[in-house]
PDB file of C-alpha atoms in Angstrom:
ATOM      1  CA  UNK A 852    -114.340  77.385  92.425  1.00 46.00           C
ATOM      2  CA  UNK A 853    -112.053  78.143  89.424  1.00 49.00           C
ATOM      3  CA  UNK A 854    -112.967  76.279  86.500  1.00 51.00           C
ATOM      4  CA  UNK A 855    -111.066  73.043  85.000  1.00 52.00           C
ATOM      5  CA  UNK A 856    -108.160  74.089  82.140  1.00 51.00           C
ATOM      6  CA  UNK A 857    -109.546  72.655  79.148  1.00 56.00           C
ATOM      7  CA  UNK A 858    -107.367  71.879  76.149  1.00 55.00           C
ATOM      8  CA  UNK A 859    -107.437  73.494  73.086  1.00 57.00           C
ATOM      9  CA  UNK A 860    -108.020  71.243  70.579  1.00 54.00           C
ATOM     10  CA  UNK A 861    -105.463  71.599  68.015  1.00 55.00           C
ATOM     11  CA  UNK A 862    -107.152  70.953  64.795  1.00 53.00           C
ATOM     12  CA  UNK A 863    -106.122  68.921  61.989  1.00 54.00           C
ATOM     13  CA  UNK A 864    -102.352  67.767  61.751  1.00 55.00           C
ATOM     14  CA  UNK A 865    -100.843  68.690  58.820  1.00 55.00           C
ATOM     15  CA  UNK A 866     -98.827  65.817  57.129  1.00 50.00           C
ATOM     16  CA  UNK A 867     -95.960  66.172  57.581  1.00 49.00           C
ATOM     17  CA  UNK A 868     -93.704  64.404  54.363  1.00 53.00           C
ATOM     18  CA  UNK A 869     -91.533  61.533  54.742  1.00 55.00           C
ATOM     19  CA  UNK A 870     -88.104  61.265  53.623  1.00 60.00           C
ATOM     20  CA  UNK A 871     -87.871  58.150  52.322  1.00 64.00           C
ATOM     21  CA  UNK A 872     -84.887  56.726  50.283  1.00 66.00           C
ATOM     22  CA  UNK A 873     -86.713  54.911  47.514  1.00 68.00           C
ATOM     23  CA  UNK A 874     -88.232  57.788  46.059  1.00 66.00           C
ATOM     24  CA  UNK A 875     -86.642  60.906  44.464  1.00 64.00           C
ATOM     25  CA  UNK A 876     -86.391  64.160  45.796  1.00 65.00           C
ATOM     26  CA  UNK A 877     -88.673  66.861  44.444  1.00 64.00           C
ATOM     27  CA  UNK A 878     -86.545  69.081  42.349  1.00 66.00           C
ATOM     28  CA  UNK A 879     -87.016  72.056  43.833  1.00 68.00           C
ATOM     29  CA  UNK A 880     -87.461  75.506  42.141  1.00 69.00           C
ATOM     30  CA  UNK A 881     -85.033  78.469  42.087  1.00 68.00           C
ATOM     31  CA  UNK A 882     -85.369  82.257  41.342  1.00 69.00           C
ATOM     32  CA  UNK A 883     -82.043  81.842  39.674  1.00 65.00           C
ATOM     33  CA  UNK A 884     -81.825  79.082  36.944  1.00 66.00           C
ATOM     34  CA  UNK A 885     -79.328  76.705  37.399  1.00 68.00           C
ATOM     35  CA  UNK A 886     -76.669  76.507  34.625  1.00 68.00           C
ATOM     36  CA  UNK A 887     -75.515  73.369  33.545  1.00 72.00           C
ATOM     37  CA  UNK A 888     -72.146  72.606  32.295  1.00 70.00           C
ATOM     38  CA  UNK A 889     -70.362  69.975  31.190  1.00 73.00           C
ATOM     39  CA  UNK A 890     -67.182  69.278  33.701  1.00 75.00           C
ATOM     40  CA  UNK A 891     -65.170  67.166  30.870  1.00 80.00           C
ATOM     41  CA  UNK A 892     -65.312  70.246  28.772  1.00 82.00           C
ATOM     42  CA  UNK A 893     -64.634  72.617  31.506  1.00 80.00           C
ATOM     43  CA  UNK A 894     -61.986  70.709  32.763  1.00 82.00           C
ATOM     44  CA  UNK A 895     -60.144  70.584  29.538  1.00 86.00           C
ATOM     45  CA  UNK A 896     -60.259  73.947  29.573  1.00 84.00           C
ATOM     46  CA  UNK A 897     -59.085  74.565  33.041  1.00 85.00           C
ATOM     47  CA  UNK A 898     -55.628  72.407  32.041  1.00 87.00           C
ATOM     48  CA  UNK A 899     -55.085  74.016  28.925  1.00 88.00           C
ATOM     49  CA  UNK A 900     -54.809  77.320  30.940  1.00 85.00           C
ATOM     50  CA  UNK A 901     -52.775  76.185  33.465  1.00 87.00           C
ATOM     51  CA  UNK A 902     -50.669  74.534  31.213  1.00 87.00           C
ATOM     52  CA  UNK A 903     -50.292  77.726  28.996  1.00 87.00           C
ATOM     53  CA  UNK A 904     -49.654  79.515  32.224  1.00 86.00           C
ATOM     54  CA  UNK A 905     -46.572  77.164  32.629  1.00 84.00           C
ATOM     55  CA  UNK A 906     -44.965  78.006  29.726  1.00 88.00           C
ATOM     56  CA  UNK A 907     -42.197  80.424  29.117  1.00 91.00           C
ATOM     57  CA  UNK A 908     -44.431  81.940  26.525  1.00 92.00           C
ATOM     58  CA  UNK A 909     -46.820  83.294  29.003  1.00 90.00           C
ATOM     59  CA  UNK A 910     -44.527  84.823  31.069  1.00 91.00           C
ATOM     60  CA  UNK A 911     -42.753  86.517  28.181  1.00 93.00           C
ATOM     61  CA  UNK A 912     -46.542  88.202  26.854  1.00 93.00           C
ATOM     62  CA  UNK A 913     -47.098  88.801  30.395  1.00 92.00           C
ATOM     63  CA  UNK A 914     -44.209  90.551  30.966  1.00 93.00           C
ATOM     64  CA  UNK A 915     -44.392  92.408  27.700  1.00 94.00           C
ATOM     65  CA  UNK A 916     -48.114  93.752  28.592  1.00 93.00           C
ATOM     66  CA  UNK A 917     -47.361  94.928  32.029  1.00 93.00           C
ATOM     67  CA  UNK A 918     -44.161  97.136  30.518  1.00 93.00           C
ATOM     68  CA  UNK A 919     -46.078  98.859  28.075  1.00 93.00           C
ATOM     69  CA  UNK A 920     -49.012  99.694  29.986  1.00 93.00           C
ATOM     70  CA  UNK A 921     -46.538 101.566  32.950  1.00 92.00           C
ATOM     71  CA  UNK A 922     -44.464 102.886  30.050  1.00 92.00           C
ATOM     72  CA  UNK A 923     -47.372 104.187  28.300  1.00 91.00           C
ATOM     73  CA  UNK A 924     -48.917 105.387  31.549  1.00 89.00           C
ATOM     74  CA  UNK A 925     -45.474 107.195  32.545  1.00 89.00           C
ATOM     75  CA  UNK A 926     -44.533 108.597  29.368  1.00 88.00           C
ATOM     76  CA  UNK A 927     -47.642 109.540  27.228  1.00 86.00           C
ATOM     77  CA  UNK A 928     -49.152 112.971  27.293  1.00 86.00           C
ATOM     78  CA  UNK A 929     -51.714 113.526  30.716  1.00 84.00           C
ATOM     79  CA  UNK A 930     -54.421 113.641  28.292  1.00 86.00           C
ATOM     80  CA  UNK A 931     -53.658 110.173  26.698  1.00 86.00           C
ATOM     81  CA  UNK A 932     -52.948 108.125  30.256  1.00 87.00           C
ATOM     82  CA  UNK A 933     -55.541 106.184  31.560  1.00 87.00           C
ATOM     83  CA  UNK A 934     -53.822 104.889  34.263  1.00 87.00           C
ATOM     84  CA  UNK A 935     -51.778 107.206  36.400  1.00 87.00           C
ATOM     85  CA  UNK A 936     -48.775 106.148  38.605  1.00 85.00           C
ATOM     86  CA  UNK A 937     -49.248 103.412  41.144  1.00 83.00           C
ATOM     87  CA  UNK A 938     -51.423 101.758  38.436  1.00 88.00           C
ATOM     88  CA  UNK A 939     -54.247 100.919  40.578  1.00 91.00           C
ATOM     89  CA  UNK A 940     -56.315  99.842  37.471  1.00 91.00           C
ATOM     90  CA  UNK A 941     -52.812  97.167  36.355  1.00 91.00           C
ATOM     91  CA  UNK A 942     -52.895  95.985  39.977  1.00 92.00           C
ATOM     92  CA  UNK A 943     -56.954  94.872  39.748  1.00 93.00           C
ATOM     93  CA  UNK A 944     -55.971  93.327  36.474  1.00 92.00           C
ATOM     94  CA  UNK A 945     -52.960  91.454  38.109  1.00 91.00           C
ATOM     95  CA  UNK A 946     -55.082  90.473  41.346  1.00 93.00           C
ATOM     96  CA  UNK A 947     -58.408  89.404  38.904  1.00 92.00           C
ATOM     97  CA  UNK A 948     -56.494  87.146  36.973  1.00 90.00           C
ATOM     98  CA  UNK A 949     -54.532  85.703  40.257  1.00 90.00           C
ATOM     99  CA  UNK A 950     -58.030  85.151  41.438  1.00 90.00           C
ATOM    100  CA  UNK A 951     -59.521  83.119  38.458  1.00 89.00           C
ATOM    101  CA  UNK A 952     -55.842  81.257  37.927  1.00 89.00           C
ATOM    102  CA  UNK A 953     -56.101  79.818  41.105  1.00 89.00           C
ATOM    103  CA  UNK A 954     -58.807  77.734  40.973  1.00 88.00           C
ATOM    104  CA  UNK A 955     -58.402  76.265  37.381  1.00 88.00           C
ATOM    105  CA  UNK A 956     -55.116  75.488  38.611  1.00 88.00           C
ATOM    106  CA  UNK A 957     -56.483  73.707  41.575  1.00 89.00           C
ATOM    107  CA  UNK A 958     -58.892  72.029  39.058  1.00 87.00           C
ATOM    108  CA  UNK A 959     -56.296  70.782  36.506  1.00 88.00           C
ATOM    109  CA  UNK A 960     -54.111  69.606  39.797  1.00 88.00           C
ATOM    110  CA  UNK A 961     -57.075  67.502  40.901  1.00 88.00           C
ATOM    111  CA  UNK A 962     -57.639  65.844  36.765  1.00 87.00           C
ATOM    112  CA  UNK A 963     -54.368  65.044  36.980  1.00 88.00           C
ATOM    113  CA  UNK A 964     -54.752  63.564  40.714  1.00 90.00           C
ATOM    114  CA  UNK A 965     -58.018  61.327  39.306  1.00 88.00           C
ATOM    115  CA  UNK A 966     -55.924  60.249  36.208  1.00 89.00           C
ATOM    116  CA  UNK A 967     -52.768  59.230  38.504  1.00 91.00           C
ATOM    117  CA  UNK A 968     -55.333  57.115  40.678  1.00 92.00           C
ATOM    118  CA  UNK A 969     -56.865  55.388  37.484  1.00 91.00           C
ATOM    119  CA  UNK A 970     -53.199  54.657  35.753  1.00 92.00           C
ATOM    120  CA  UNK A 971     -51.780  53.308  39.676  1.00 93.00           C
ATOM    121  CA  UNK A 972     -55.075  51.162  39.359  1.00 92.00           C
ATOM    122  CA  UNK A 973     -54.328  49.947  36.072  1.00 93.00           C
ATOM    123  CA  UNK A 974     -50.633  49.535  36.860  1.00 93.00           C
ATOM    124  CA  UNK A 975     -51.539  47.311  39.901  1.00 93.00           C
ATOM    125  CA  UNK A 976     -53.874  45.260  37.652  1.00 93.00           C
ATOM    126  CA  UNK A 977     -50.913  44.497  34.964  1.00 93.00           C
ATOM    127  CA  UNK A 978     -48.582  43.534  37.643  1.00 93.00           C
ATOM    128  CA  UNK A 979     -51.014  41.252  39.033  1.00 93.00           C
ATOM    129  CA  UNK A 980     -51.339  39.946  35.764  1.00 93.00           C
ATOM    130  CA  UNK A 981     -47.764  39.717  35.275  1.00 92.00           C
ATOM    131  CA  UNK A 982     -47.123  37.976  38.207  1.00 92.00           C
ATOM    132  CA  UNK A 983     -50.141  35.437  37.981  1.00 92.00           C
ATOM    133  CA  UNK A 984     -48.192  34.830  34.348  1.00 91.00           C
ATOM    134  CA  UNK A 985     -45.097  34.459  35.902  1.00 91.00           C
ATOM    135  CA  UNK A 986     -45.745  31.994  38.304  1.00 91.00           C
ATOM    136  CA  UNK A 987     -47.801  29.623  36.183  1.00 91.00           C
ATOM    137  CA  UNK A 988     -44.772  29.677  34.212  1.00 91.00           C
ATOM    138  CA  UNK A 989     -42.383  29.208  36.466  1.00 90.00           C
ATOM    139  CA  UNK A 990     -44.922  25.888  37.600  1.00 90.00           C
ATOM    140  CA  UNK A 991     -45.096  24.730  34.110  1.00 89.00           C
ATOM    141  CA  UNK A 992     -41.078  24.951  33.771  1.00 87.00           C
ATOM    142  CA  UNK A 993     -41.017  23.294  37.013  1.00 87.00           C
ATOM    143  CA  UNK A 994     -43.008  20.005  35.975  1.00 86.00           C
ATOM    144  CA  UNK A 995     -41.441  19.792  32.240  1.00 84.00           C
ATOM    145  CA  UNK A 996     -38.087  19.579  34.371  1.00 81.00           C
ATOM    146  CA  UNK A 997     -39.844  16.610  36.328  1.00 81.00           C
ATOM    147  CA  UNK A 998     -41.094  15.502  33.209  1.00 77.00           C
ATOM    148  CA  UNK A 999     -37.785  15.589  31.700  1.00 74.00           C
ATOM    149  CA  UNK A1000     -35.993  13.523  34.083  1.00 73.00           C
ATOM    150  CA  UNK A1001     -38.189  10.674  33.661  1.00 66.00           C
ATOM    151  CA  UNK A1002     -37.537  11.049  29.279  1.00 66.00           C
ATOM    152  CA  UNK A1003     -34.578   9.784  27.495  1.00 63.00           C
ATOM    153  CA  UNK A1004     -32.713  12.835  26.374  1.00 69.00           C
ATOM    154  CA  UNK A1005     -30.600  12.851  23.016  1.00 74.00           C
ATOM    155  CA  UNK A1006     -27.293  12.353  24.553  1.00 76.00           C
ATOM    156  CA  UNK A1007     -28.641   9.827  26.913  1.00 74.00           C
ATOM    157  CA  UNK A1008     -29.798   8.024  23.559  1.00 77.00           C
ATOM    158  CA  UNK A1009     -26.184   8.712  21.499  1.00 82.00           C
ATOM    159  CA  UNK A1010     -24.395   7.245  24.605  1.00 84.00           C
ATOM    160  CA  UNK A1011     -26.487   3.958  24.732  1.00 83.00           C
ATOM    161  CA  UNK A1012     -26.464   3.744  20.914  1.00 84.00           C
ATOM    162  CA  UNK A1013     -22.342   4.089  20.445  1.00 86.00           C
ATOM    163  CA  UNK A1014     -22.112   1.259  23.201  1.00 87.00           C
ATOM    164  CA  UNK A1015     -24.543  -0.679  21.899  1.00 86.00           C
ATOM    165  CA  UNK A1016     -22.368  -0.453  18.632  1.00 86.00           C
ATOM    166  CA  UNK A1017     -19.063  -1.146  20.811  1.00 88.00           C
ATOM    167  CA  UNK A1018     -20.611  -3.999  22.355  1.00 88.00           C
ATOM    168  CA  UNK A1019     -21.972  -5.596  18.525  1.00 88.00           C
ATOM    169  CA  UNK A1020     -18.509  -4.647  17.339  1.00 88.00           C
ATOM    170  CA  UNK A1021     -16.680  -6.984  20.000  1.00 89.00           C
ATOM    171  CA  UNK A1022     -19.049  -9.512  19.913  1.00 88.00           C
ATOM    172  CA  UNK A1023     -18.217  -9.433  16.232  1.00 88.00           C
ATOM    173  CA  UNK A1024     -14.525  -9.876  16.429  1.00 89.00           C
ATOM    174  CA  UNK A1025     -15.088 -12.479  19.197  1.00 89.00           C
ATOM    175  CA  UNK A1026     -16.827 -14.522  16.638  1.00 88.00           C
ATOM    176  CA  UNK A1027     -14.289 -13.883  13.859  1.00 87.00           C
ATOM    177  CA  UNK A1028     -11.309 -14.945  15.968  1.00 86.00           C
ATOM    178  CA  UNK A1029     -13.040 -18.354  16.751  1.00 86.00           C
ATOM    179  CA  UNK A1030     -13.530 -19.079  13.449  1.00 86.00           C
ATOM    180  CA  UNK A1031     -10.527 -18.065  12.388  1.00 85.00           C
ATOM    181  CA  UNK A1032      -9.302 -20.676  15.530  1.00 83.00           C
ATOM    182  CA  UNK A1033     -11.240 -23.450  14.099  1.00 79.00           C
ATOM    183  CA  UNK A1034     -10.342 -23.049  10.718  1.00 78.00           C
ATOM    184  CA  UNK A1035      -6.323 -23.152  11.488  1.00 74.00           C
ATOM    185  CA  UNK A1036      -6.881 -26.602  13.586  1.00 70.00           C
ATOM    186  CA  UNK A1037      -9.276 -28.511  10.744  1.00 64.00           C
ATOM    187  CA  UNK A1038      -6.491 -29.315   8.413  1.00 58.00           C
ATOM    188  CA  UNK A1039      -3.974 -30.306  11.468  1.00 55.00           C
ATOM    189  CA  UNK A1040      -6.725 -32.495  12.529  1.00 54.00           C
ATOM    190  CA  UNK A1041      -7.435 -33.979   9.221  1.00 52.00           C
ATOM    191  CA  UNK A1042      -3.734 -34.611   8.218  1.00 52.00           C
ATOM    192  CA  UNK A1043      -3.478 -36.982  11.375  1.00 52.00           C
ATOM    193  CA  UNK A1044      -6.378 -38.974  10.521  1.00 48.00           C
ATOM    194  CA  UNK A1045      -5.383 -39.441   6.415  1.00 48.00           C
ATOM    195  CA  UNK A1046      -2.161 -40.858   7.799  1.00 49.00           C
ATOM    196  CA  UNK A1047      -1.844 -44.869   7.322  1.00 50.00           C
ATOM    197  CA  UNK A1048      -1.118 -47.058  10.302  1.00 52.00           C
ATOM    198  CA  UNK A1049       2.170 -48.185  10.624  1.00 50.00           C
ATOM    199  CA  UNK A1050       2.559 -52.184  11.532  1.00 48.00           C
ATOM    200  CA  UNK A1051       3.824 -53.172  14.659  1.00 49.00           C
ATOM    201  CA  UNK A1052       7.183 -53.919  14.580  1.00 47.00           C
ATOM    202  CA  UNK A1053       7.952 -57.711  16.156  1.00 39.00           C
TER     203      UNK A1053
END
């Protein structure tokens, strides 16, 4: 009879670490050392290139250097070129600097990309403002002109005022007509009464 298959007894499990997100990650260590750079400062950098590379400046060196290197490479002595025709050493220049342009361009483009986002941000927020400020204004103008239509206003006053004074002024000349009335009948009134009575006549 064959014997049973026993396991093999695997020994001690190693532990195998956790990943857990409360804790930090081990900084691991590197042959190479890792370089650390500032990005504001490198990113300056990267826009003030691109931006030079904008300019007409730039073009105008550029274009400057590359004739005088084929002229100088074409029409110097053999013994003084260093760069024979089809200017294979001009062309690695030309495609290195293509090479490194690129990306600071690309870097610059995305600054300017981050700063559009925060001034659209802050745009948004003013306008918000502005408009939370406009309509509580427009509400406030809104209940002064309810206010106002319960308040006298000034010509409302003027106009009761002058016929106030109209109405005083008649009343006025009323009363001085009646008494100038009165005064015209006293004396007719006391001339009949002075007057002796006459006998009757048999």
């Amino acid at each position: 009879m064959s014997e049973p298959l026993r396991r093999r007894d695997p020994g001690p499990r190693r532990a195998v670490p956790s990943e857990r997100l409360d804790q930090p990650l081990a900084r691991r260590r590197t042959l190479v050392p890792q370089t650390r750079m500032d990005p504001e400062v490198f990113g300056e950098f990267a826009e003030r290139f691109a931006r030079f590379m904008g300019t007409a400046r730039f073009l105008v060196w550029m274009t400057v250097f590359v004739l005088v290197w084929i002229g100088w490479n074409v029409l110097a002595p053999d013994r003084l070129t260093f760069d024979p025709y089809a200017f294979i050493f001009l062309t690695l220049m030309l495609s290195l600097q293509a090479s490194y342009a690129a990306p600071l361009i690309l870097l610059a483009q995305n600054r300017q990309d981050d700063r559009d986002k925060v001034q659209m941000g802050q745009d948004r927020a003013r306008d918000e403002r502005n408009l939370a400020d406009t309509e509580f204004l427009t509400r406030e103008v809104a209940a002064l002109r309810l206010a106002l239509r319960e308040v006298a206003t000034r010509d409302f006053v003027r106009s009761e005022l002058r016929s106030l004074l109209d109405e005083m002024d008649e009343r006025e000349e009323e009363r001085e007509r009646r008494r100038r009335e009165g005064s015209a009948e006293d004396p007719a009134a006391g001339g009949d009464a002075g007057a002796p009575d006459r006998p009757d006549e048999a």
